[in-house]
Each structure stands twice: as structure tokens, then as C-alpha cells.
Amino acid sequence: MDAIVDDVRHQLQEAGDDKTRESAQRFFKEPLSTHGVKSAMVEKIAREALAKLKGQPKAVVLASCEQLWQSGYLEEGGVACHWAYSLRRQFTTDDFSTFERWVVHYVGNWASCDTLCNHTVGTFVEMYPHYIQELKRWAVSDNRWQKRAAAVTLIIPARKGLFLDDIFEIADKLLTDSGDLVQKGYGWMLKAASEAYPKEVFDYLMSRKETMPRTAFRYALEKMPADWRKEAMRK
């Protein structure tokens, strides 16, 4: 397994270039460790390496994911997310502590947060809905990535019309957070929920209009009918 992880790192180093590395940094406020590899190539490398892992126990694959996360490189975290999501049919409740540790200790930018939580953690919560209570705990954390994770984990379930009451509860917990990436995260969650429940989300937004930061408010409105958006933005 160490050889496969080492090979992935070598391929990422070989595939990187200075132009992509410099371009990537412009999307992030925080310093970024990146090999400078485009996302399509990262996915290709992850997919090809995953074929070599076929038949390995879940615990072994997750341990390899941990190795990749520990490097701090954006692309290596992306490979770890790809591998973890490939195990989704094997997820058990014991896996939550692993995913939480990754969020707390390794996620350091919005891209890693969203890649991990949209798919891996979001699928886990669909499988084990009572873990939404843990997301509510994340929402009041001092860790901004945990707070964003509480929201973006529910993006795909929200589009399916799931967990509306919980989505509103998490949004309330994050409502006045000063971090723009947290605001964008829960605004995105509400926007996703509006695809299945436009009126309910609109009513929620209007009831919080005076206290919700404009960043979150505008994000949440993006998929609403034009006349609703106009009404909502009227002073």
C-alpha cells in the first residue's frame, strides 16, 4: 500500500506545473500546498490507482487515505476523497469518527471541505440520518471548516428533498457567523434545498432577512424565480 501511495505522489509531482500552481492559489485566501495539477488529471490518477487497491480491506484503503491527507497537499487530499467515496457501500457507523478527524485535522480550505463533505460525508449521513445531530454539533464548533462542513454535507441530500427541518436548524446555528466561507456554505445549502422546497426556503429567508448576512442571503436566493428574488432584495 505504501508503494501505491508513493506512486500517486510521484505522478502528481510529475503532472504539476507552475502555471496551474500559481492559478490555484488565486482561488484561496489561505496559503495553499499544491502540486499544480488540474482536477481532471487528479481524478484520473486517483481512479487508476484505485484499480490497484481492488480487493483490499476497507481499513487498509482508509489508512492510505490518511497518509495522503497528512501531506497537506490539495491534490493528495482529493485522491483521498475519491478513494473514500469509492467505499460508500461499505460505510458503517464506525467510519464517522474517521471522517470527522479528517475535517478537523486535515481540511484547510473550501475545496477540500466540499470535496470530502459533498460526497463522502453526505452519503454517510443519508445512510445513517441520526448523524445529522453530529452536524449540528459541528455547526457550533470553533473550527470554521467544521462549520462549513455542517452545511455542505447536506447539499446533495437537500437537492433530493431530504432533511429540510434539519437544514433550517443548521442554518439558524450558522446564521450570524462572520466568516464568508461559512456564510457561502450555508447559503449554498439553502439554495440546494430550494430546488425541492422553493416556497418553504423563501419563507425562511424572508423571516431571517434582517439578520442573515447579505452573502448567505444572495447565495440562497440564486435559484428562486426572478420575481421572488426581486421581492426579497427590496429594502
Coordinates of C-alpha atoms in Angstrom, one line a residue:
M1 CA 0.0 0.0 0.0
D2 CA 2.9 2.4 0.7
A3 CA 4.1 1.8 -2.8
I4 CA 0.8 2.8 -4.3
V5 CA 0.6 6.0 -2.2
D6 CA 4.2 6.8 -3.2
D7 CA 3.4 6.2 -6.8
V8 CA 0.4 8.5 -6.6
R9 CA 2.6 11.2 -5.1
H10 CA 5.2 10.8 -7.8
Q11 CA 2.6 11.0 -10.6
L12 CA 1.1 14.2 -9.0
Q13 CA 4.6 15.7 -8.8
E14 CA 5.3 14.8 -12.4
A15 CA 2.0 16.2 -13.6
G16 CA 2.2 19.5 -11.9
D17 CA 3.2 22.8 -13.5
D18 CA 4.0 26.3 -12.2
K19 CA 1.2 27.9 -14.1
T20 CA -1.5 25.7 -12.6
R21 CA 0.1 26.1 -9.2
E22 CA 0.0 29.9 -9.4
S23 CA -3.5 29.9 -10.8
A24 CA -4.8 27.7 -8.0
Q25 CA -3.6 30.0 -5.3
R26 CA -5.8 32.8 -6.6
F27 CA -8.9 30.9 -5.5
F28 CA -7.9 30.7 -1.9
K29 CA -7.3 33.3 0.8
E30 CA -5.2 30.9 2.9
P31 CA -1.7 29.6 1.9
L32 CA -2.1 26.5 -0.3
S33 CA 0.1 23.5 -0.7
T34 CA -0.5 22.2 -4.2
H35 CA 1.4 20.2 -6.8
G36 CA -0.3 22.3 -9.5
V37 CA -2.3 19.5 -11.1
K38 CA -5.6 20.1 -12.9
S39 CA -8.6 18.4 -11.3
A40 CA -9.3 16.1 -14.3
M41 CA -5.8 14.7 -14.0
V42 CA -6.1 14.3 -10.3
E43 CA -9.2 12.2 -10.8
K44 CA -7.5 10.1 -13.5
I45 CA -4.6 9.4 -11.2
A46 CA -6.9 8.6 -8.3
R47 CA -9.1 6.3 -10.5
E48 CA -6.1 4.4 -11.9
A49 CA -4.5 3.9 -8.5
L50 CA -7.9 2.8 -7.1
A51 CA -7.9 -0.1 -9.5
K52 CA -4.7 -1.4 -7.9
L53 CA -6.5 -1.3 -4.5
K54 CA -9.3 -3.6 -5.6
G55 CA -9.8 -6.3 -3.0
Q56 CA -8.0 -4.5 -0.2
P57 CA -9.9 -4.3 3.1
K58 CA -11.7 -1.0 3.8
A59 CA -9.4 -0.3 6.8
V60 CA -6.3 -0.6 4.6
V61 CA -7.8 1.8 2.0
L62 CA -8.8 4.3 4.7
A63 CA -5.3 4.1 6.2
S64 CA -3.9 5.0 2.8
C65 CA -6.3 7.9 2.6
E66 CA -4.9 9.1 5.9
Q67 CA -1.4 9.0 4.6
L68 CA -2.4 11.2 1.7
W69 CA -4.2 13.7 3.9
Q70 CA -1.2 14.0 6.1
S71 CA 0.9 15.5 3.3
G72 CA -1.2 18.7 3.3
Y73 CA -1.3 18.8 -0.5
L74 CA -4.6 19.8 -2.1
E75 CA -4.4 17.1 -4.8
E76 CA -3.5 14.3 -2.4
G77 CA -6.5 15.2 -0.3
G78 CA -8.5 15.0 -3.5
V79 CA -7.3 11.5 -4.2
A80 CA -8.1 10.5 -0.6
C81 CA -11.7 11.8 -1.1
H82 CA -12.0 9.8 -4.3
W83 CA -10.9 6.6 -2.6
A84 CA -13.0 7.1 0.5
Y85 CA -16.2 7.7 -1.6
S86 CA -15.5 4.5 -3.5
L87 CA -16.1 2.6 -0.3
R88 CA -19.5 4.1 0.3
R89 CA -21.3 0.7 0.0
Q90 CA -19.2 -0.5 2.9
F91 CA -19.7 2.5 5.2
T92 CA -20.6 1.7 8.8
T93 CA -21.3 4.0 11.8
D94 CA -17.7 3.5 12.9
D95 CA -16.5 5.5 9.9
F96 CA -17.9 8.8 11.2
S97 CA -15.0 9.3 13.6
T98 CA -12.6 8.9 10.7
F99 CA -14.4 11.4 8.6
E100 CA -14.7 13.9 11.5
R101 CA -10.9 13.6 12.2
W102 CA -10.2 14.4 8.6
V103 CA -12.4 17.5 8.7
V104 CA -10.8 18.7 12.0
H105 CA -7.2 17.9 11.3
Y106 CA -6.6 17.9 7.6
V107 CA -9.2 20.1 5.9
G108 CA -7.7 23.6 5.5
N109 CA -9.5 25.1 2.5
W110 CA -13.0 25.2 1.0
A111 CA -12.1 22.9 -1.9
S112 CA -11.0 20.0 0.4
C113 CA -14.0 20.6 2.7
D114 CA -16.5 20.5 -0.2
T115 CA -14.9 17.5 -2.0
L116 CA -14.9 15.4 1.2
C117 CA -18.3 16.5 2.5
N118 CA -20.5 16.8 -0.6
H119 CA -19.9 13.1 -1.4
T120 CA -18.3 11.0 1.3
V121 CA -19.9 12.6 4.4
G122 CA -23.1 13.4 2.6
T123 CA -23.6 9.8 1.5
F124 CA -22.8 8.6 5.0
V125 CA -25.5 10.9 6.5
E126 CA -28.0 9.7 4.0
M127 CA -27.2 6.1 5.1
Y128 CA -27.3 7.0 8.8
P129 CA -29.6 10.0 9.2
H130 CA -29.3 10.2 13.0
Y131 CA -25.7 11.5 12.5
I132 CA -27.2 14.8 11.4
Q133 CA -27.1 15.5 15.2
E134 CA -23.3 15.5 14.8
L135 CA -23.5 18.0 12.0
K136 CA -25.5 20.3 14.4
R137 CA -22.6 19.9 16.8
W138 CA -20.1 20.8 14.0
A139 CA -22.2 23.9 13.3
V140 CA -21.3 25.4 16.7
S141 CA -17.6 24.4 16.6
D142 CA -14.8 27.0 16.8
N143 CA -13.4 25.4 13.6
R144 CA -14.6 27.3 10.6
W145 CA -14.1 24.2 8.3
Q146 CA -16.3 22.1 10.6
K147 CA -19.0 24.8 10.5
R148 CA -18.8 24.9 6.7
A149 CA -18.8 21.1 6.6
A150 CA -22.0 21.0 8.7
A151 CA -23.8 22.8 5.8
V152 CA -22.1 21.5 2.6
T153 CA -22.5 17.9 3.8
L154 CA -26.2 18.4 3.2
I155 CA -26.0 19.8 -0.4
I156 CA -26.8 16.6 -2.3
P157 CA -29.4 15.4 0.3
A158 CA -31.1 18.8 0.1
R159 CA -31.4 18.6 -3.6
K160 CA -33.3 15.3 -3.1
G161 CA -35.7 17.0 -0.7
L162 CA -34.3 15.4 2.4
F163 CA -33.8 16.8 5.9
L164 CA -35.5 20.2 5.4
D165 CA -36.1 20.8 9.1
D166 CA -32.6 19.9 10.0
I167 CA -31.3 22.2 7.2
F168 CA -33.2 25.1 8.7
E169 CA -31.8 24.3 12.2
I170 CA -28.2 24.2 10.9
A171 CA -28.8 27.4 9.0
D172 CA -30.0 29.0 12.2
K173 CA -26.9 27.9 14.1
L174 CA -24.7 29.4 11.4
L175 CA -26.9 32.4 10.7
T176 CA -24.8 35.2 12.0
D177 CA -21.3 33.7 11.6
S178 CA -18.9 36.3 10.4
G179 CA -16.9 34.0 8.1
D180 CA -17.7 34.5 4.5
L181 CA -16.9 30.9 3.6
V182 CA -19.3 29.7 6.3
Q183 CA -21.9 32.1 5.0
K184 CA -21.4 30.9 1.5
G185 CA -21.6 27.3 2.7
Y186 CA -25.0 27.5 4.4
G187 CA -26.3 29.8 1.7
W188 CA -25.4 27.1 -0.8
M189 CA -27.2 24.5 1.4
L190 CA -30.3 26.6 1.4
K191 CA -30.1 27.2 -2.3
A192 CA -29.9 23.4 -2.8
A193 CA -32.9 22.9 -0.5
S194 CA -34.9 25.5 -2.6
E195 CA -34.8 23.1 -5.6
A196 CA -37.2 20.8 -3.8
Y197 CA -38.9 23.3 -1.4
P198 CA -38.8 26.8 -3.0
K199 CA -41.7 28.3 -1.0
E200 CA -40.5 26.9 2.3
V201 CA -37.0 28.2 1.8
F202 CA -38.2 31.6 0.5
D203 CA -40.4 32.0 3.6
Y204 CA -37.4 31.0 5.8
L205 CA -35.2 33.6 4.1
M206 CA -37.8 36.3 4.4
S207 CA -38.2 35.6 8.1
R208 CA -34.4 36.0 8.7
K209 CA -33.9 38.8 6.2
E210 CA -32.9 41.4 8.8
T211 CA -30.3 39.2 10.5
M212 CA -28.9 37.0 7.7
P213 CA -25.7 38.3 6.1
R214 CA -26.1 39.5 2.5
T215 CA -23.6 37.0 1.3
A216 CA -25.6 34.0 2.5
F217 CA -28.9 35.6 1.6
R218 CA -27.9 36.2 -2.0
Y219 CA -26.5 32.7 -2.4
A220 CA -29.7 31.1 -1.1
L221 CA -31.8 33.1 -3.5
E222 CA -30.0 32.2 -6.7
K223 CA -32.4 29.5 -7.9
M224 CA -35.6 31.3 -6.9
P225 CA -38.0 32.8 -9.5
A226 CA -36.9 36.2 -10.7
D227 CA -39.9 38.0 -9.1
W228 CA -39.2 36.3 -5.7
R229 CA -35.6 37.4 -5.9
K230 CA -36.7 40.9 -6.7
E231 CA -39.1 41.0 -3.7
A232 CA -36.5 39.5 -1.4
M233 CA -33.9 42.1 -2.3
R234 CA -36.3 45.0 -2.0
K235 CA -35.4 47.2 1.0

